[in-house]
Coordinates of C-alpha atoms in Angstrom, one line a residue:
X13 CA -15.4 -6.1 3.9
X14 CA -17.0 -6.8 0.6
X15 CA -15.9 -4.2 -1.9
X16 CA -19.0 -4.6 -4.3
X17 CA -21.0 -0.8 -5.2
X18 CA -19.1 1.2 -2.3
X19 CA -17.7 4.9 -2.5
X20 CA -14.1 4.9 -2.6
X21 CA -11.9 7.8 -2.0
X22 CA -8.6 7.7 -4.0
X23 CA -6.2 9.6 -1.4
X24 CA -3.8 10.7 -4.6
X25 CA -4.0 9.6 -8.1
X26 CA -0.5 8.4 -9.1
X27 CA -0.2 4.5 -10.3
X28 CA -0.9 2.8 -7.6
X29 CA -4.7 4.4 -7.2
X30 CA -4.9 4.3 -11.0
X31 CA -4.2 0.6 -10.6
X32 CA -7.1 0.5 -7.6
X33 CA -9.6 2.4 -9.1
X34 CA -9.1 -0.4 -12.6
X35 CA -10.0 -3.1 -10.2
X36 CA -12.4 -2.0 -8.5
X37 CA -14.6 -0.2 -11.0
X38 CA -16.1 -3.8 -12.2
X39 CA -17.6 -4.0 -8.5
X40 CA -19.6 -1.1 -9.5
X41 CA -17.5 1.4 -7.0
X42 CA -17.5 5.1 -7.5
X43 CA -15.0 7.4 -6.8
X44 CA -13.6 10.8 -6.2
X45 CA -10.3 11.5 -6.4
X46 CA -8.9 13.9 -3.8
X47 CA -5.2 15.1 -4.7
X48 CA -3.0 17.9 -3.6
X49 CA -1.9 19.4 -7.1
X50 CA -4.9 19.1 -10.4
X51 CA -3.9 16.5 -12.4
X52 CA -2.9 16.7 -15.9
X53 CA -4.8 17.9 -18.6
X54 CA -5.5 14.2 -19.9
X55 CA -5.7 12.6 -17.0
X56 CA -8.7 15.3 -15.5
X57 CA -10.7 15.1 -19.2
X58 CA -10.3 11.2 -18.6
X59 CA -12.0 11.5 -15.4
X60 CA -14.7 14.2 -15.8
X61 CA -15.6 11.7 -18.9
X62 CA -16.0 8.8 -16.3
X63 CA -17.5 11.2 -13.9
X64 CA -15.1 10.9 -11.4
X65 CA -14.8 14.5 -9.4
X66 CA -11.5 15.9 -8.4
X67 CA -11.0 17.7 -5.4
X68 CA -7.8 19.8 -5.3
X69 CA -6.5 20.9 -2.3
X70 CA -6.4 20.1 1.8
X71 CA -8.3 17.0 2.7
X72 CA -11.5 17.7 4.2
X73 CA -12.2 17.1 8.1
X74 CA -14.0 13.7 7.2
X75 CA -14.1 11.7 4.3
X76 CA -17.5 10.8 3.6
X77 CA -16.8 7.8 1.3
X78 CA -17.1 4.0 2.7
X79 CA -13.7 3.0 1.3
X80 CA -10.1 5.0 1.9
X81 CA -7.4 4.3 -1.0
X82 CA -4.4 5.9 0.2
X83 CA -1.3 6.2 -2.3
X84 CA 1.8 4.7 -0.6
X85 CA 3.6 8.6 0.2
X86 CA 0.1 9.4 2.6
X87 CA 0.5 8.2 5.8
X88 CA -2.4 6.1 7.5
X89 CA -2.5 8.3 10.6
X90 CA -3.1 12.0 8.5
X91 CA -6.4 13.2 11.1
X92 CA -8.7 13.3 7.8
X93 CA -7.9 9.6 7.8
X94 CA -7.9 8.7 11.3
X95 CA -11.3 10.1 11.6
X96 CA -12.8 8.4 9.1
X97 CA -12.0 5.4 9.9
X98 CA -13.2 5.9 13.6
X99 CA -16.6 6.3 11.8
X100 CA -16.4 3.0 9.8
X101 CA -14.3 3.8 6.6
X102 CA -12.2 1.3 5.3
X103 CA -8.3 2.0 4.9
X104 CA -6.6 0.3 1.9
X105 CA -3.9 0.1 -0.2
X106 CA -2.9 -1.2 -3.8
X107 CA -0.6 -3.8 -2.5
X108 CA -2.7 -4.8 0.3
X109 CA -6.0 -5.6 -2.1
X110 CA -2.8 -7.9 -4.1
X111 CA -1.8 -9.9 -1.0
X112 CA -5.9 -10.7 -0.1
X113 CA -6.9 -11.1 -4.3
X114 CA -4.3 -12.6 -5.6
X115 CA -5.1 -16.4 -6.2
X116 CA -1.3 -17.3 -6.5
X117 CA 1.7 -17.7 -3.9
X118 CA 3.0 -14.2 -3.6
X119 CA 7.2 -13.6 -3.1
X120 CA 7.2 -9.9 -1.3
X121 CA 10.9 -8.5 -1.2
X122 CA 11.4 -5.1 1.2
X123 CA 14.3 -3.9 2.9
X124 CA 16.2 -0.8 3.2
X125 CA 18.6 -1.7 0.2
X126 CA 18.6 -4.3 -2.4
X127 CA 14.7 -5.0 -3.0
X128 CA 14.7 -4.1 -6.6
X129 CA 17.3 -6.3 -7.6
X130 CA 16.5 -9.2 -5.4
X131 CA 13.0 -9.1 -6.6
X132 CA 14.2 -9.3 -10.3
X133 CA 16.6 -11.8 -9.8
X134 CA 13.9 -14.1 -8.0
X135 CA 11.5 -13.5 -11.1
X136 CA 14.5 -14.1 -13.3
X137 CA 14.9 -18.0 -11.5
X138 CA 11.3 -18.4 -12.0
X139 CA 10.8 -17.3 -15.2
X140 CA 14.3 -19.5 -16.1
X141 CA 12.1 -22.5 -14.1
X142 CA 9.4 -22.0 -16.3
X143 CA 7.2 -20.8 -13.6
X144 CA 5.1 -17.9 -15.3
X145 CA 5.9 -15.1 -12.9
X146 CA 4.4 -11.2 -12.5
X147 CA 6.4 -8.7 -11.1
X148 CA 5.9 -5.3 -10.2
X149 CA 4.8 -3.4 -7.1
X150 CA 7.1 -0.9 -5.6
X151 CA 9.2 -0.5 -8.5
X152 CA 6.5 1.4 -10.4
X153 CA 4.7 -1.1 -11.8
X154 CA 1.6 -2.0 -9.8
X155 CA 0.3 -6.2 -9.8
X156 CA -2.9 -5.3 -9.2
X157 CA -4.3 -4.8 -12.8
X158 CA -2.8 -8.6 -13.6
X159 CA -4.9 -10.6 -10.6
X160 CA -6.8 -11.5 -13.7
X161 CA -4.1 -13.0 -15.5
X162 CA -3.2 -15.0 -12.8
X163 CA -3.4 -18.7 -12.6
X164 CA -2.4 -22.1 -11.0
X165 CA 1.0 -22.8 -11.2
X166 CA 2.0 -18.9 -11.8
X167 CA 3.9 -16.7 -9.1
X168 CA 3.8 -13.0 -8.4
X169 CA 7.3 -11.1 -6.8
X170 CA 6.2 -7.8 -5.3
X171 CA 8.7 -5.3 -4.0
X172 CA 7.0 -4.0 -1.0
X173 CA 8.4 -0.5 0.5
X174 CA 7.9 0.7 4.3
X175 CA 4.7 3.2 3.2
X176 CA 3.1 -0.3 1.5
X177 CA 3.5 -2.3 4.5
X178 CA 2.3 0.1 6.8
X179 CA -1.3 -0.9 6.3
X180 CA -0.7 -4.5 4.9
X181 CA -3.4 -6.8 5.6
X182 CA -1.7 -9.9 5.6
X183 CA 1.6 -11.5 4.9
X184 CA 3.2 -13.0 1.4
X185 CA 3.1 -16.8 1.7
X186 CA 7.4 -16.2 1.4
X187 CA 9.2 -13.0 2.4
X188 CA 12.6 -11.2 2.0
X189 CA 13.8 -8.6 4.0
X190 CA 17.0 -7.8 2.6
X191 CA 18.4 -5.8 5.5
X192 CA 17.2 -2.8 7.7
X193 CA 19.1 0.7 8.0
X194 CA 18.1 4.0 9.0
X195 CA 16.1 5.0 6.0
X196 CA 13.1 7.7 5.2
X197 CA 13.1 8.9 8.5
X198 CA 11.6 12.1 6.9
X199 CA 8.2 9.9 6.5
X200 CA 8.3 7.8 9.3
X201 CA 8.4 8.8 12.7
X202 CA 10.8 7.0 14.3
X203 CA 13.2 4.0 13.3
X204 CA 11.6 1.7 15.9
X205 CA 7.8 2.3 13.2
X206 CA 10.6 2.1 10.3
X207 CA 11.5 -1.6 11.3
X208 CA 8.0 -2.2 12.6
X209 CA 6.6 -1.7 9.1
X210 CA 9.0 -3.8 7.2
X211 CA 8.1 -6.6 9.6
X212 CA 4.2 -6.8 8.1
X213 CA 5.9 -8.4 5.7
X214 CA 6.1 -11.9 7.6
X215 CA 3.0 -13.7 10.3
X216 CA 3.9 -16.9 11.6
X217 CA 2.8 -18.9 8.7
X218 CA 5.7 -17.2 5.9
X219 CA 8.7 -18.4 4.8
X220 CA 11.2 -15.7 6.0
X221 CA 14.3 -15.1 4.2
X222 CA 16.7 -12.8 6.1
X223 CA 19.7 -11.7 6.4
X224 CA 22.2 -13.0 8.7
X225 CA 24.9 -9.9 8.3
X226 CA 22.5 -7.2 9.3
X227 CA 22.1 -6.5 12.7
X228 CA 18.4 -5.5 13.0
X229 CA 17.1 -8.7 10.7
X230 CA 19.7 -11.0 12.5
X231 CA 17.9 -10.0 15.8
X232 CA 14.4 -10.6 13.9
X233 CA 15.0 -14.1 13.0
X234 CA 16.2 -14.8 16.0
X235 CA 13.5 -14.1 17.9
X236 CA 11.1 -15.7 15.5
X237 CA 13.2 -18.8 16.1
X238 CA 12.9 -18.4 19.7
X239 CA 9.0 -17.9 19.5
X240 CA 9.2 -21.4 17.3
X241 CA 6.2 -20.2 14.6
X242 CA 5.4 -22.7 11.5
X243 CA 6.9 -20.6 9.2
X244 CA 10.8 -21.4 8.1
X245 CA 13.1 -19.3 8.5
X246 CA 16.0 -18.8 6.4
X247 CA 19.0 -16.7 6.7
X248 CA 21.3 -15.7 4.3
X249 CA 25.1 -14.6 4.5
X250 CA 28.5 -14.4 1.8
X251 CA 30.3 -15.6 5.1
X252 CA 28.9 -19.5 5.9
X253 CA 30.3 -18.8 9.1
X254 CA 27.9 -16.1 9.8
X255 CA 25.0 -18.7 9.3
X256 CA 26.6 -21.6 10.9
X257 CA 24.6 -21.7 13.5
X258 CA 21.1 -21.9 11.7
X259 CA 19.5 -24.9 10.7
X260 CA 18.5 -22.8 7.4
X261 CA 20.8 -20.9 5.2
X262 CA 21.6 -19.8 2.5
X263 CA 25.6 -19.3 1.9
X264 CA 28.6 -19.0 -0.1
X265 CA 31.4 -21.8 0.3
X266 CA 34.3 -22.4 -2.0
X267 CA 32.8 -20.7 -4.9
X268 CA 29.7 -22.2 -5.1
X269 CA 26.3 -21.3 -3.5
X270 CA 24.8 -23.4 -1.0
X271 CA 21.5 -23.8 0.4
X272 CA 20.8 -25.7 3.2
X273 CA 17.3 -26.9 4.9
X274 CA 17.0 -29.2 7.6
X275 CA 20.3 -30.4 7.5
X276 CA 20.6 -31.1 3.5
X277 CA 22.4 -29.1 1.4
X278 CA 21.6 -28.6 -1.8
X279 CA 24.6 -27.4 -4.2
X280 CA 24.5 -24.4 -7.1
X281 CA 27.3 -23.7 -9.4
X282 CA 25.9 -20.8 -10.7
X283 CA 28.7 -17.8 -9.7
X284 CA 30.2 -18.0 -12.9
X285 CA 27.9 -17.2 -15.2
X286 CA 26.4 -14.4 -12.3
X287 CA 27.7 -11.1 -14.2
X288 CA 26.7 -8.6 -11.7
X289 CA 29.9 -6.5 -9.3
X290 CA 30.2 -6.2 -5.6
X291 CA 29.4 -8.3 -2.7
X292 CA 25.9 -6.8 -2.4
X293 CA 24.7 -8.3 -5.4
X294 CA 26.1 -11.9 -4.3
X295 CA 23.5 -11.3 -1.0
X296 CA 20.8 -10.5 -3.2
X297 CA 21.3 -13.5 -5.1
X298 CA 21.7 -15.5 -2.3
X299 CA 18.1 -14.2 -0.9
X300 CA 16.3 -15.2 -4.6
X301 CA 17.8 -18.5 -4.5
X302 CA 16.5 -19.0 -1.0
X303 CA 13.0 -17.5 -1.7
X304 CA 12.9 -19.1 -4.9
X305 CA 13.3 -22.4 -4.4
X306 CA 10.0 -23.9 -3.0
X307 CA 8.9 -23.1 -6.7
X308 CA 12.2 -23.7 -9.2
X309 CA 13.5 -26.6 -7.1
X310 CA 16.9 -25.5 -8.4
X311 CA 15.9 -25.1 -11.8
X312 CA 16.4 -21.7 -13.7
X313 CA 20.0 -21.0 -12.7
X314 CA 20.7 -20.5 -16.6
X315 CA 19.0 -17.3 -16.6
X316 CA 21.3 -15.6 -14.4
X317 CA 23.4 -15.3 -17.5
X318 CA 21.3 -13.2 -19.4
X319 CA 20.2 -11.0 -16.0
X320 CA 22.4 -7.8 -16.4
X321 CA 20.7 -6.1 -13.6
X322 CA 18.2 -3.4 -13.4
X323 CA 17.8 0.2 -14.3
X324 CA 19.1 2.6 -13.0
X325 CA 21.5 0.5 -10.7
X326 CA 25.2 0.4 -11.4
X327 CA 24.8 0.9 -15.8
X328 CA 27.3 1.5 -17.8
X329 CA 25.9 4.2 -19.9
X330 CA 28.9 5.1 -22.2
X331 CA 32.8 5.7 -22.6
X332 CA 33.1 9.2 -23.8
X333 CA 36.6 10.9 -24.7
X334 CA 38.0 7.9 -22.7
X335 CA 35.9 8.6 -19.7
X336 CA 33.1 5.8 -18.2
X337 CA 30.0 6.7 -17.4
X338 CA 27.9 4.7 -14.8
X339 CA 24.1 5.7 -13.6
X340 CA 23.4 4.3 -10.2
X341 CA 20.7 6.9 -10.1
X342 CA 18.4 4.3 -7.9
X343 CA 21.2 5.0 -4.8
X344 CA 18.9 6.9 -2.7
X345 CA 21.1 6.4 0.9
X346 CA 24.4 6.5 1.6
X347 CA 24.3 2.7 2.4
X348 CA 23.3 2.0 -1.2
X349 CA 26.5 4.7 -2.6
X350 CA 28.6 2.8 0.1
X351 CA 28.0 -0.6 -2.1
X352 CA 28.3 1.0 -5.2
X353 CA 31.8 2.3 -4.7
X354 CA 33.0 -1.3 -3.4
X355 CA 31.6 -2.5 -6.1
X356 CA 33.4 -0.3 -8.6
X357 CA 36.8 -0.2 -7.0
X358 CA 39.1 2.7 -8.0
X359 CA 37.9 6.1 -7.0
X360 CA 35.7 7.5 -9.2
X361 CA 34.5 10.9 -9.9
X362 CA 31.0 10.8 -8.3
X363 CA 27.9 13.3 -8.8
X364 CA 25.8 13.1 -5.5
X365 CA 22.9 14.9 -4.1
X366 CA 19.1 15.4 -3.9
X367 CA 16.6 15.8 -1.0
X368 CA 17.3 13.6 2.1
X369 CA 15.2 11.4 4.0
X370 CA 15.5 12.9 7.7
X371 CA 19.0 10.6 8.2
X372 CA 22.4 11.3 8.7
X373 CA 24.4 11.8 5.8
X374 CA 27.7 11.5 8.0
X375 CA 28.2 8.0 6.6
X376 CA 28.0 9.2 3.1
X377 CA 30.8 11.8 4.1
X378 CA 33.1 9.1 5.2
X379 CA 32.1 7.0 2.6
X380 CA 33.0 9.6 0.0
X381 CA 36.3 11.1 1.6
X382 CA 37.8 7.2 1.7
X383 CA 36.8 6.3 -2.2
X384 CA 35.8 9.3 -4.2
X385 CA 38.2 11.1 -6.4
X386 CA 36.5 14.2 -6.3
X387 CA 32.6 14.8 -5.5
X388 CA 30.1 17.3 -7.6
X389 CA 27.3 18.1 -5.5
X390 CA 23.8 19.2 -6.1
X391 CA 20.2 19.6 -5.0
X392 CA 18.7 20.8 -1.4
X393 CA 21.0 18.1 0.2
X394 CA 24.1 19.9 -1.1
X395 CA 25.5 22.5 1.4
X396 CA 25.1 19.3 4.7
X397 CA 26.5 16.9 2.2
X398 CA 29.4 19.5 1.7
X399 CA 29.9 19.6 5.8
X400 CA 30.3 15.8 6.3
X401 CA 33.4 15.8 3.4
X402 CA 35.5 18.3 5.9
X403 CA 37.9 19.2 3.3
X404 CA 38.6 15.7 2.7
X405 CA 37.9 15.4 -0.9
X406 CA 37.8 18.3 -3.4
X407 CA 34.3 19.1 -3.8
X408 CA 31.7 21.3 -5.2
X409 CA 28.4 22.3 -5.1
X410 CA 26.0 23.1 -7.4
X411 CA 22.6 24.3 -7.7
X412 CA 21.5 21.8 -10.5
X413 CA 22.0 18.3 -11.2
X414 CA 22.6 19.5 -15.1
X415 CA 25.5 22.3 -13.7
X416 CA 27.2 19.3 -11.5
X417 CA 26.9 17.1 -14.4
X418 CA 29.1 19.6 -16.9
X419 CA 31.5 20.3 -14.0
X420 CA 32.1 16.7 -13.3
X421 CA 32.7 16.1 -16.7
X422 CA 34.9 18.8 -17.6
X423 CA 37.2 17.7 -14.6
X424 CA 37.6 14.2 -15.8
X425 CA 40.5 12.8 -17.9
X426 CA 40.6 9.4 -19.7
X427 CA 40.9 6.7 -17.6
X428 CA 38.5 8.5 -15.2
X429 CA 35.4 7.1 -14.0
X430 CA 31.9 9.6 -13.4
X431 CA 29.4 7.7 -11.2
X432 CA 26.2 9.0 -10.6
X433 CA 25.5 7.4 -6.7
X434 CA 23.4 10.5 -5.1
X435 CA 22.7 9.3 -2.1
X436 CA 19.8 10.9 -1.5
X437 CA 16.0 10.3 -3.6
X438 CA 15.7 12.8 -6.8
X439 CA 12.6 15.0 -5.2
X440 CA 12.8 18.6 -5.6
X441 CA 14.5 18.8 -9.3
X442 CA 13.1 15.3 -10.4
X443 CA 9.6 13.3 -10.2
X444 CA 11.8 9.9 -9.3
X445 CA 15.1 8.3 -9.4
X446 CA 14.3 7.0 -12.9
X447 CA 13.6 10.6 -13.8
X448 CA 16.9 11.8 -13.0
X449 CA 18.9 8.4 -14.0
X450 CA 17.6 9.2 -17.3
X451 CA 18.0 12.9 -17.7
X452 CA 22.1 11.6 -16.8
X453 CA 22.3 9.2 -19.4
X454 CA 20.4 12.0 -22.1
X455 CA 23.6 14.1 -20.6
X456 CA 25.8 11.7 -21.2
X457 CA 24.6 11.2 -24.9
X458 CA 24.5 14.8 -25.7
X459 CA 27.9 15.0 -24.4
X460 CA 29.1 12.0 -26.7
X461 CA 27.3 13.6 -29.5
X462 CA 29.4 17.1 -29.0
X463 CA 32.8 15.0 -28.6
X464 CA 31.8 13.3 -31.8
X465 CA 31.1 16.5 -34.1
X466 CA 34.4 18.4 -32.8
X467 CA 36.2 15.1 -33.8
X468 CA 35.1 14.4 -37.5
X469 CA 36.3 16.4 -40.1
X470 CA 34.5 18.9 -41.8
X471 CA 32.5 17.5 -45.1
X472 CA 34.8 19.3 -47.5
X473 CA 38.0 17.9 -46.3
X474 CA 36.1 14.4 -46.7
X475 CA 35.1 14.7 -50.3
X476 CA 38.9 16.0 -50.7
X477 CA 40.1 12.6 -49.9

């Protein structure tokens, strides 16, 4: 469908419909913005100066508009929707108008852990390769305001979640699925339209990169192998013996990485100068090497010294009083706090918590009672988190991420690690995992700040020396 003079309806206004309604206003759309909650004061003069209407409250029966721009958090099948579309309306979403208007080979990266930092890695091998790269998508920074920018030669990583895919129009020309575990089952209906989703990533035609240690993306590349499609695909593993019996991999062999394509094997000494912990972070390397290197041919390992990961994930805030301070606020399942704590080694003090996702957080019980010194609790998640740690672990609970914060550090000594690895998203206190990663490191400063004025010596004894 031609998008030129239509009506759209922008189903939320958070960034990704900001980002739809900057495209497609040169078209000559128009638009009404339908949203649960008024939007802020700026954002609603903005829009009554544009004349945009607002309407604020439960969708209405039927959307009259020719064009339907969900955000990613409303599902395709609401009735509003479904009706609409039975009349002729056009579903759409931010990423999918990317993946049909972007005039460049586009890298998309989902899976249930490990997207973020895979997708920065691969843009940090391009960019190293001199390949002008554009990455964004479902780590909050929407691609679709840059199709402009884009040119011949350049490549665009988009991390692409579950909610994205589910009305994707067509597949990346290369794709990552990093792995697939039981994850926002609150949204989804079922883990079979979960792993469903994440597969609208690929079509016969992509490049496939998965991995080979995962059960449900093993089983997915398999079968594509068996259903012999044009599109490669590639699996990845720390173990070479978990790939050895795929003509494309991507593995680790005596401390070097190796990726191998029909048969030849192509050699990179990079491990050395890769500065991020745990053996996650070796499989998401392994996946932007192998997604990577149609483009870098190899080239661009250099940057991997500079690459000290991404917010939010595993940073070392500060040492306070002896203490370390590590935000891995972007942890949202107990997988994710499960490859933290390997990573780390030790036990740490860890602050967990938040809303959950419809999943069992029985894993993150066991996880917790085998590697956690002691665990400060907090958020709606709290009180079932609490049940899994049977007495295992001395714990807590708290009714505010600030209250576990103070607890958590007034029980730690020097030597003592405090990890913030919730578990769980940030919803209910916080608007996002970046929301509540930073309100922890403003702790954690305020808390260096105190230390620091009880230690120095008052003014007078100074000037007395």
């Amino acid at each position: 469908m031609k998008l030129t003079e239509k009506t759209v309806a922008l189903l939320g206004y958070g960034r990704a419909n900001r980002a739809v309604r900057a495209y497609l206003a040169p078209f000559g759309c128009r638009f009404a913005v339908y949203t649960e909650q008024p939007p802020d004061d700026a954002t609603t003069a903005e829009l009554a100066a544009a004349g945009v209407p607002v309407r604020v409250g439960a969708f209405p029966a039927v959307f009259r508009e020719q064009v339907l721009a969900r955000s990613p958090g409303i599902r395709p099948d609401l009735p509003a929707i479904a009706a609409s579309v039975r009349m002729g309306a056009v579903l759409l979403e931010e990423s999918g108008l990317l993946l049909e208007g972007a005039p460049v080979p586009v890298i998309g990266i989902t899976g249930s852990d490990g997207k973020t930092t895979t997708a920065a890695l691969s843009a940090a091998l391009l960019s190293g390769a001199g390949v002008r790269t554009f990455l964004g998508g479902n780590n909050g920074v929407p691609l679709l305001p840059r199709v402009g920018e884009m040119q011949l030669g350049d490549v665009a990583v988009a991390e692409l979640s579950s909610f994205q895919l589910m009305t994707a129009p067509r597949a990346p020309q290369v794709a990552v699925i990093t792995n697939v575990t039981p994850n926002h089952l609150n949204w989804h209906v079922d883990m079979a339209e979960y792993v469903a989703a994440k597969c609208r990533i690929f079509d016969g035609n992509t490049r496939l990169i998965l991995n080979a240690e995962n059960e449900t993306t093993r089983r997915i590349g398999e079968a594509r192998l068996a259903a012999g499609t044009t599109g490669k695909t590639v699996f990845f593993s720390v173990e070479e013996a978990a790939v050895a019996a795929y003509p494309d991999a991507a593995f680790l062999r005596t401390g070097v990485l190796i990726l191998r394509e029909q048969g030849r094997e192509v050699t990179f000494d990079c491990l050395g100068s890769f500065r991020l912990p745990g053996r996650h972070n070796l499989s998401n390397l392994l996946a932007a090497v192998a997604a990577t290197h149609p483009f870098t041919k190899g080239q661009g390992l250099s940057a991997l010294a500079a690459f000290g990961g991404v917010p939010h994930r595993l940073q070392r805030v500060a040492e306070v009083g002896g203490v370390t301070y590590i935000n891995s606020s972007i942890d949202t399942s107990p997988t994710r706090t499960a490859a933290a704590l390997s990573a780390l080694g030790g036990r740490p003090i860890c602050i967990v918590g938040g809303r959950g996702k419809g999943i069992s957080l029985a894993p993150l019980g066991d996880t917790l009672a085998a590697r956690a010194k002691a665990v400060f609790l907090y958020g709606e998640a709290a009180e079932e988190i609490e049940a899994t740690l049977g007495g295992r672990v001395p714990a807590r609970r708290f009714g505010r991420f600030a209250e576990a914060f103070a607890a958590a550090a007034a029980a730690a000594k020097a030597g003592d690690t405090v990890l913030l690895s919730p578990g769980c998203t940030a919803f209910g206190e916080f608007r996002d995992f970046e929301a509540r990663g930073e309100c922890f490191c403003r702790l954690v400063r305020e808390l260096g700040a105190r230390r620091a004025q009880l230690c120095s010596p008052p003014a007078s004894d100074v000037a007395s020396q």
